[in-house]
PDB file of C-alpha atoms in Angstrom:
ATOM      1  CA  MET A   1     -10.746 -36.611 -98.248  1.00  0.00           C
ATOM      2  CA  GLU A   2      -7.983 -34.498 -99.772  1.00  0.00           C
ATOM      3  CA  ARG A   3      -6.017 -36.073-102.591  1.00  0.00           C
ATOM      4  CA  LEU A   4      -2.353 -36.824-101.849  1.00  0.00           C
ATOM      5  CA  LEU A   5       0.095 -36.316-104.703  1.00  0.00           C
ATOM      6  CA  THR A   6       3.283 -38.262-105.274  1.00  0.00           C
ATOM      7  CA  LEU A   7       6.535 -36.312-105.404  1.00  0.00           C
ATOM      8  CA  LYS A   8       6.583 -36.821-109.174  1.00  0.00           C
ATOM      9  CA  GLU A   9       3.107 -35.309-109.577  1.00  0.00           C
ATOM     10  CA  ALA A  10       3.821 -32.425-107.190  1.00  0.00           C
ATOM     11  CA  LYS A  11       7.153 -31.443-108.726  1.00  0.00           C
ATOM     12  CA  ARG A  12       5.620 -31.467-112.232  1.00  0.00           C
ATOM     13  CA  LEU A  13       2.792 -29.157-111.156  1.00  0.00           C
ATOM     14  CA  LEU A  14       5.131 -26.875-109.193  1.00  0.00           C
ATOM     15  CA  GLY A  15       7.917 -26.875-111.759  1.00  0.00           C
ATOM     16  CA  VAL A  16      10.618 -27.787-109.209  1.00  0.00           C
ATOM     17  CA  THR A  17      12.971 -30.720-108.567  1.00  0.00           C
ATOM     18  CA  THR A  18      12.530 -33.555-106.087  1.00  0.00           C
ATOM     19  CA  ARG A  19      15.435 -32.151-104.084  1.00  0.00           C
ATOM     20  CA  THR A  20      13.646 -28.786-103.769  1.00  0.00           C
ATOM     21  CA  ILE A  21      10.524 -30.429-102.306  1.00  0.00           C
ATOM     22  CA  GLN A  22      12.685 -32.467 -99.933  1.00  0.00           C
ATOM     23  CA  ARG A  23      14.394 -29.253 -98.805  1.00  0.00           C
ATOM     24  CA  TRP A  24      11.040 -27.495 -98.346  1.00  0.00           C
ATOM     25  CA  ASP A  25       9.896 -30.447 -96.248  1.00  0.00           C
ATOM     26  CA  LYS A  26      13.021 -30.240 -94.077  1.00  0.00           C
ATOM     27  CA  ASP A  27      12.619 -26.459 -93.674  1.00  0.00           C
ATOM     28  CA  GLY A  28       8.897 -26.742 -92.888  1.00  0.00           C
ATOM     29  CA  LYS A  29       7.867 -24.765 -95.976  1.00  0.00           C
ATOM     30  CA  VAL A  30       5.492 -27.457 -97.220  1.00  0.00           C
ATOM     31  CA  ARG A  31       3.199 -29.846 -95.348  1.00  0.00           C
ATOM     32  CA  VAL A  32       4.134 -33.412 -96.210  1.00  0.00           C
ATOM     33  CA  VAL A  33       2.305 -36.629 -95.320  1.00  0.00           C
ATOM     34  CA  ARG A  34       4.309 -39.827 -94.923  1.00  0.00           C
ATOM     35  CA  THR A  35       2.968 -43.191 -96.057  1.00  0.00           C
ATOM     36  CA  ILE A  36       3.383 -46.334 -93.937  1.00  0.00           C
ATOM     37  CA  GLY A  37       6.403 -47.126 -96.096  1.00  0.00           C
ATOM     38  CA  GLY A  38       7.916 -43.703 -95.357  1.00  0.00           C
ATOM     39  CA  ARG A  39       7.283 -42.129 -98.779  1.00  0.00           C
ATOM     40  CA  ARG A  40       6.413 -38.458 -99.056  1.00  0.00           C
ATOM     41  CA  ARG A  41       2.972 -37.419-100.281  1.00  0.00           C
ATOM     42  CA  ILE A  42       1.996 -33.781-100.838  1.00  0.00           C
ATOM     43  CA  PRO A  43      -1.627 -32.752-100.133  1.00  0.00           C
ATOM     44  CA  GLU A  44      -3.222 -31.202-103.225  1.00  0.00           C
ATOM     45  CA  GLY A  45      -4.121 -28.113-101.160  1.00  0.00           C
ATOM     46  CA  GLU A  46      -0.433 -27.503-100.434  1.00  0.00           C
ATOM     47  CA  VAL A  47       0.381 -27.456-104.133  1.00  0.00           C
ATOM     48  CA  LYS A  48      -2.446 -24.978-104.716  1.00  0.00           C
ATOM     49  CA  ARG A  49      -1.229 -22.823-101.847  1.00  0.00           C
ATOM     50  CA  ILE A  50       2.292 -22.710-103.246  1.00  0.00           C
ATOM     51  CA  LEU A  51       1.008 -21.937-106.736  1.00  0.00           C
ATOM     52  CA  GLY A  52      -1.150 -19.191-105.284  1.00  0.00           C
ATOM     53  CA  LEU A  53      -4.338 -20.645-106.734  1.00  0.00           C
ATOM     54  CA  ARG A  54      -7.258 -18.970-105.006  1.00  0.00           C
ATOM     55  CA  GLU A  55     -10.045 -20.821-106.708  1.00  0.00           C
ATOM     56  CA  GLU A  56     -10.715 -24.486-107.259  1.00  0.00           C
ATOM     57  CA  ARG A  57      -9.935 -25.822-110.696  1.00  0.00           C
ATOM     58  CA  LEU A  58     -12.771 -27.398-112.658  1.00  0.00           C
ATOM     59  CA  VAL A  59     -13.486 -31.036-113.361  1.00  0.00           C
ATOM     60  CA  VAL A  60     -14.755 -31.221-116.940  1.00  0.00           C
ATOM     61  CA  GLY A  61     -16.366 -34.091-118.816  1.00  0.00           C
ATOM     62  CA  TYR A  62     -16.166 -34.293-122.604  1.00  0.00           C
ATOM     63  CA  ALA A  63     -18.442 -36.337-124.883  1.00  0.00           C
ATOM     64  CA  ARG A  64     -18.691 -36.533-128.663  1.00  0.00           C
ATOM     65  CA  VAL A  65     -20.697 -38.317-131.343  1.00  0.00           C
ATOM     66  CA  LEU A  66     -20.124 -38.401-135.077  1.00  0.00           C
ATOM     67  CA  SER A  67     -23.560 -37.137-136.130  1.00  0.00           C
ATOM     68  CA  SER A  68     -26.786 -35.831-134.649  1.00  0.00           C
ATOM     69  CA  THR A  69     -28.511 -39.110-135.608  1.00  0.00           C
ATOM     70  CA  GLN A  70     -26.465 -41.048-133.046  1.00  0.00           C
ATOM     71  CA  ASN A  71     -28.027 -41.519-129.618  1.00  0.00           C
ATOM     72  CA  ASP A  72     -24.774 -42.321-127.783  1.00  0.00           C
ATOM     73  CA  LEU A  73     -24.226 -38.796-126.444  1.00  0.00           C
ATOM     74  CA  GLU A  74     -26.556 -39.210-123.461  1.00  0.00           C
ATOM     75  CA  ARG A  75     -25.005 -42.575-122.580  1.00  0.00           C
ATOM     76  CA  GLN A  76     -21.546 -40.964-122.520  1.00  0.00           C
ATOM     77  CA  ARG A  77     -22.885 -38.144-120.330  1.00  0.00           C
ATOM     78  CA  GLN A  78     -24.303 -40.632-117.834  1.00  0.00           C
ATOM     79  CA  LEU A  79     -21.043 -42.622-117.733  1.00  0.00           C
ATOM     80  CA  ILE A  80     -19.123 -39.418-116.991  1.00  0.00           C
ATOM     81  CA  LEU A  81     -21.595 -38.223-114.344  1.00  0.00           C
ATOM     82  CA  ASN A  82     -21.598 -41.626-112.615  1.00  0.00           C
ATOM     83  CA  TYR A  83     -17.799 -41.787-112.632  1.00  0.00           C
ATOM     84  CA  ALA A  84     -17.553 -38.254-111.226  1.00  0.00           C
ATOM     85  CA  LYS A  85     -20.054 -39.048-108.459  1.00  0.00           C
ATOM     86  CA  GLU A  86     -18.342 -42.327-107.520  1.00  0.00           C
ATOM     87  CA  ASN A  87     -14.990 -40.526-107.249  1.00  0.00           C
ATOM     88  CA  GLY A  88     -16.314 -37.591-105.225  1.00  0.00           C
ATOM     89  CA  TYR A  89     -15.880 -34.869-107.836  1.00  0.00           C
ATOM     90  CA  GLY A  90     -19.328 -33.385-107.198  1.00  0.00           C
ATOM     91  CA  GLY A  91     -20.942 -31.134-109.796  1.00  0.00           C
ATOM     92  CA  ILE A  92     -18.966 -31.083-113.022  1.00  0.00           C
ATOM     93  CA  GLN A  93     -19.257 -29.324-116.340  1.00  0.00           C
ATOM     94  CA  ILE A  94     -19.802 -31.515-119.417  1.00  0.00           C
ATOM     95  CA  LEU A  95     -18.871 -30.252-122.882  1.00  0.00           C
ATOM     96  CA  THR A  96     -20.249 -32.018-125.956  1.00  0.00           C
ATOM     97  CA  ASP A  97     -19.610 -31.929-129.677  1.00  0.00           C
ATOM     98  CA  VAL A  98     -21.126 -33.484-132.788  1.00  0.00           C
ATOM     99  CA  GLY A  99     -18.519 -34.245-135.434  1.00  0.00           C
ATOM    100  CA  SER A 100     -15.492 -36.268-136.426  1.00  0.00           C
ATOM    101  CA  GLY A 101     -12.671 -36.891-133.976  1.00  0.00           C
ATOM    102  CA  LEU A 102     -10.302 -35.711-136.715  1.00  0.00           C
ATOM    103  CA  ASN A 103     -11.951 -32.291-136.854  1.00  0.00           C
ATOM    104  CA  GLU A 104      -9.757 -30.030-134.731  1.00  0.00           C
ATOM    105  CA  ASN A 105     -12.192 -27.113-135.007  1.00  0.00           C
ATOM    106  CA  ARG A 106     -14.950 -28.620-132.876  1.00  0.00           C
ATOM    107  CA  LYS A 107     -16.427 -25.755-130.842  1.00  0.00           C
ATOM    108  CA  ASN A 108     -16.361 -27.325-127.380  1.00  0.00           C
ATOM    109  CA  TYR A 109     -13.116 -29.216-128.044  1.00  0.00           C
ATOM    110  CA  LEU A 110     -11.438 -25.845-128.663  1.00  0.00           C
ATOM    111  CA  ARG A 111     -13.167 -24.441-125.593  1.00  0.00           C
ATOM    112  CA  LEU A 112     -11.755 -27.310-123.521  1.00  0.00           C
ATOM    113  CA  LEU A 113      -8.245 -26.705-124.896  1.00  0.00           C
ATOM    114  CA  ASN A 114      -8.494 -23.022-123.969  1.00  0.00           C
ATOM    115  CA  MET A 115      -9.675 -23.844-120.441  1.00  0.00           C
ATOM    116  CA  VAL A 116      -6.790 -26.280-119.940  1.00  0.00           C
ATOM    117  CA  CYS A 117      -4.252 -23.791-121.346  1.00  0.00           C
ATOM    118  CA  GLU A 118      -5.585 -21.166-118.924  1.00  0.00           C
ATOM    119  CA  LYS A 119      -5.013 -23.694-116.104  1.00  0.00           C
ATOM    120  CA  ARG A 120      -8.673 -23.653-115.081  1.00  0.00           C
ATOM    121  CA  VAL A 121      -9.099 -27.446-115.309  1.00  0.00           C
ATOM    122  CA  SER A 122      -7.736 -30.142-112.988  1.00  0.00           C
ATOM    123  CA  LYS A 123      -9.390 -33.212-114.554  1.00  0.00           C
ATOM    124  CA  VAL A 124     -10.941 -34.123-117.895  1.00  0.00           C
ATOM    125  CA  ILE A 125     -13.179 -37.192-117.914  1.00  0.00           C
ATOM    126  CA  VAL A 126     -14.050 -39.029-121.145  1.00  0.00           C
ATOM    127  CA  ALA A 127     -15.916 -42.276-121.745  1.00  0.00           C
ATOM    128  CA  TYR A 128     -13.412 -43.433-124.410  1.00  0.00           C
ATOM    129  CA  GLU A 129     -10.095 -42.104-125.715  1.00  0.00           C
ATOM    130  CA  ASP A 130     -11.399 -41.615-129.247  1.00  0.00           C
ATOM    131  CA  ARG A 131     -14.231 -39.378-128.057  1.00  0.00           C
ATOM    132  CA  LEU A 132     -11.642 -36.694-127.266  1.00  0.00           C
ATOM    133  CA  THR A 133      -9.455 -37.039-130.354  1.00  0.00           C
ATOM    134  CA  GLY A 134      -9.137 -39.381-133.311  1.00  0.00           C
ATOM    135  CA  PHE A 135      -5.337 -39.383-133.234  1.00  0.00           C
ATOM    136  CA  GLY A 136      -2.604 -38.141-130.917  1.00  0.00           C
ATOM    137  CA  PHE A 137      -4.292 -38.999-127.627  1.00  0.00           C
ATOM    138  CA  GLU A 138      -1.018 -39.619-125.754  1.00  0.00           C
ATOM    139  CA  ALA A 139       0.431 -36.304-126.960  1.00  0.00           C
ATOM    140  CA  LEU A 140      -2.716 -34.547-125.758  1.00  0.00           C
ATOM    141  CA  ARG A 141      -2.503 -36.346-122.408  1.00  0.00           C
ATOM    142  CA  ARG A 142       1.106 -35.168-121.954  1.00  0.00           C
ATOM    143  CA  MET A 143       0.217 -31.592-122.844  1.00  0.00           C
ATOM    144  CA  PHE A 144      -2.744 -31.530-120.442  1.00  0.00           C
ATOM    145  CA  SER A 145      -0.608 -33.062-117.698  1.00  0.00           C
ATOM    146  CA  ALA A 146       2.073 -30.397-118.120  1.00  0.00           C
ATOM    147  CA  LEU A 147      -0.661 -27.795-117.578  1.00  0.00           C
ATOM    148  CA  GLY A 148      -1.913 -29.500-114.411  1.00  0.00           C
ATOM    149  CA  ALA A 149      -4.907 -31.307-115.948  1.00  0.00           C
ATOM    150  CA  GLU A 150      -5.213 -35.101-115.873  1.00  0.00           C
ATOM    151  CA  ILE A 151      -7.296 -37.046-118.407  1.00  0.00           C
ATOM    152  CA  TYR A 152      -9.377 -39.926-116.995  1.00  0.00           C
ATOM    153  CA  VAL A 153     -10.630 -42.511-119.488  1.00  0.00           C
ATOM    154  CA  ILE A 154     -13.521 -44.573-118.099  1.00  0.00           C
ATOM    155  CA  ASN A 155     -13.484 -47.372-120.687  1.00  0.00           C
ATOM    156  CA  HIS A 156     -10.110 -48.260-122.179  1.00  0.00           C
ATOM    157  CA  GLU A 157     -11.488 -51.122-124.230  1.00  0.00           C
ATOM    158  CA  GLY A 158     -13.936 -48.954-126.144  1.00  0.00           C
ATOM    159  CA  LYS A 159     -13.755 -48.831-129.914  1.00  0.00           C
ATOM    160  CA  ALA A 160     -15.329 -46.386-132.316  1.00  0.00           C
ATOM    161  CA  PRO A 161     -18.245 -47.627-134.400  1.00  0.00           C
ATOM    162  CA  LYS A 162     -17.262 -48.887-137.864  1.00  0.00           C
ATOM    163  CA  GLU A 163     -19.085 -46.066-139.656  1.00  0.00           C
ATOM    164  CA  GLU A 164     -17.099 -43.469-137.730  1.00  0.00           C
ATOM    165  CA  LEU A 165     -13.792 -45.131-138.576  1.00  0.00           C
ATOM    166  CA  VAL A 166     -14.835 -45.170-142.230  1.00  0.00           C
ATOM    167  CA  GLU A 167     -15.811 -41.505-142.167  1.00  0.00           C
ATOM    168  CA  ASP A 168     -12.550 -40.564-140.438  1.00  0.00           C
ATOM    169  CA  LEU A 169     -10.604 -42.444-143.123  1.00  0.00           C
ATOM    170  CA  VAL A 170     -12.480 -40.640-145.893  1.00  0.00           C
ATOM    171  CA  THR A 171     -11.943 -37.297-144.110  1.00  0.00           C
ATOM    172  CA  THR A 172      -8.199 -37.960-143.865  1.00  0.00           C
ATOM    173  CA  ALA A 173      -7.973 -38.962-147.537  1.00  0.00           C
ATOM    174  CA  SER A 174      -9.999 -35.878-148.541  1.00  0.00           C
ATOM    175  CA  HIS A 175      -7.711 -33.614-146.536  1.00  0.00           C
ATOM    176  CA  PHE A 176      -4.502 -34.895-148.117  1.00  0.00           C
ATOM    177  CA  ALA A 177      -5.992 -35.143-151.612  1.00  0.00           C
ATOM    178  CA  GLY A 178      -7.124 -31.522-151.293  1.00  0.00           C
ATOM    179  CA  LYS A 179      -3.602 -30.473-150.287  1.00  0.00           C
ATOM    180  CA  LEU A 180      -2.042 -32.389-153.191  1.00  0.00           C
ATOM    181  CA  TYR A 181      -4.473 -31.639-156.007  1.00  0.00           C
ATOM    182  CA  GLY A 182      -6.803 -28.859-154.873  1.00  0.00           C
ATOM    183  CA  MET A 183     -10.362 -29.318-153.639  1.00  0.00           C
ATOM    184  CA  ARG A 184     -11.977 -28.829-157.065  1.00  0.00           C
ATOM    185  CA  SER A 185      -9.642 -30.942-159.193  1.00  0.00           C
ATOM    186  CA  HIS A 186     -10.582 -34.129-161.021  1.00  0.00           C
ATOM    187  CA  LYS A 187      -7.792 -36.044-159.228  1.00  0.00           C
ATOM    188  CA  TYR A 188      -9.186 -34.979-155.843  1.00  0.00           C
ATOM    189  CA  GLU A 189     -12.625 -36.407-156.684  1.00  0.00           C
ATOM    190  CA  LYS A 190     -11.035 -39.570-158.060  1.00  0.00           C
ATOM    191  CA  VAL A 191      -9.031 -40.195-154.868  1.00  0.00           C
ATOM    192  CA  VAL A 192     -11.953 -39.474-152.527  1.00  0.00           C
ATOM    193  CA  ASN A 193     -14.399 -41.615-154.530  1.00  0.00           C
ATOM    194  CA  GLY A 194     -11.807 -44.392-154.721  1.00  0.00           C
ATOM    195  CA  VAL A 195     -11.383 -44.418-150.941  1.00  0.00           C
ATOM    196  CA  LYS A 196     -15.175 -44.413-150.439  1.00  0.00           C
ATOM    197  CA  GLN A 197     -15.555 -47.412-152.753  1.00  0.00           C
ATOM    198  CA  LEU A 198     -12.672 -49.228-151.081  1.00  0.00           C
ATOM    199  CA  VAL A 199     -14.007 -48.914-147.540  1.00  0.00           C
ATOM    200  CA  SER A 200     -17.621 -49.575-148.468  1.00  0.00           C
ATOM    201  CA  GLY A 201     -16.783 -52.838-150.259  1.00  0.00           C
TER     202      GLY A 201
END
């Protein structure tokens, strides 16, 4: 069954006002479905037709673990595949990375960003928010949405393992200490070692 978009969703994707869509509806330029309550809903295919999209956008899953010793990657993949199947998304592409959520140079994370920026993705499915990014999730969600890609989080209650939070904290401290004192300075080592001792105690 084709997805029906609200006026808010449709106007954001099309870059027009509510009044414009209402006028198109009146002039017969767009096919509109009315709910029982009389509200307008725009079929997703109509939005694609207006945008001139000839090919279907991709549904992409993204999974990440901190290190190659963790065995959580396959569990995340299965959660994403099950969610996609239950929601009728069919075959999807799953991108995976091994590394910290604070590392913005993850290979497949950057690949995902490029795909979204090229407007080739309609949905991004993740098991937990922090698998996609350590910080700034809501900003990323807004950016993706503006480019026509929605982020679906399967488990909102999920929390990162303690060791990953610790490593992210040390990574953040290392980054700022390196900026302040230089990566090879005595003060840099003192700050980083101090943070490591603090969080391990």
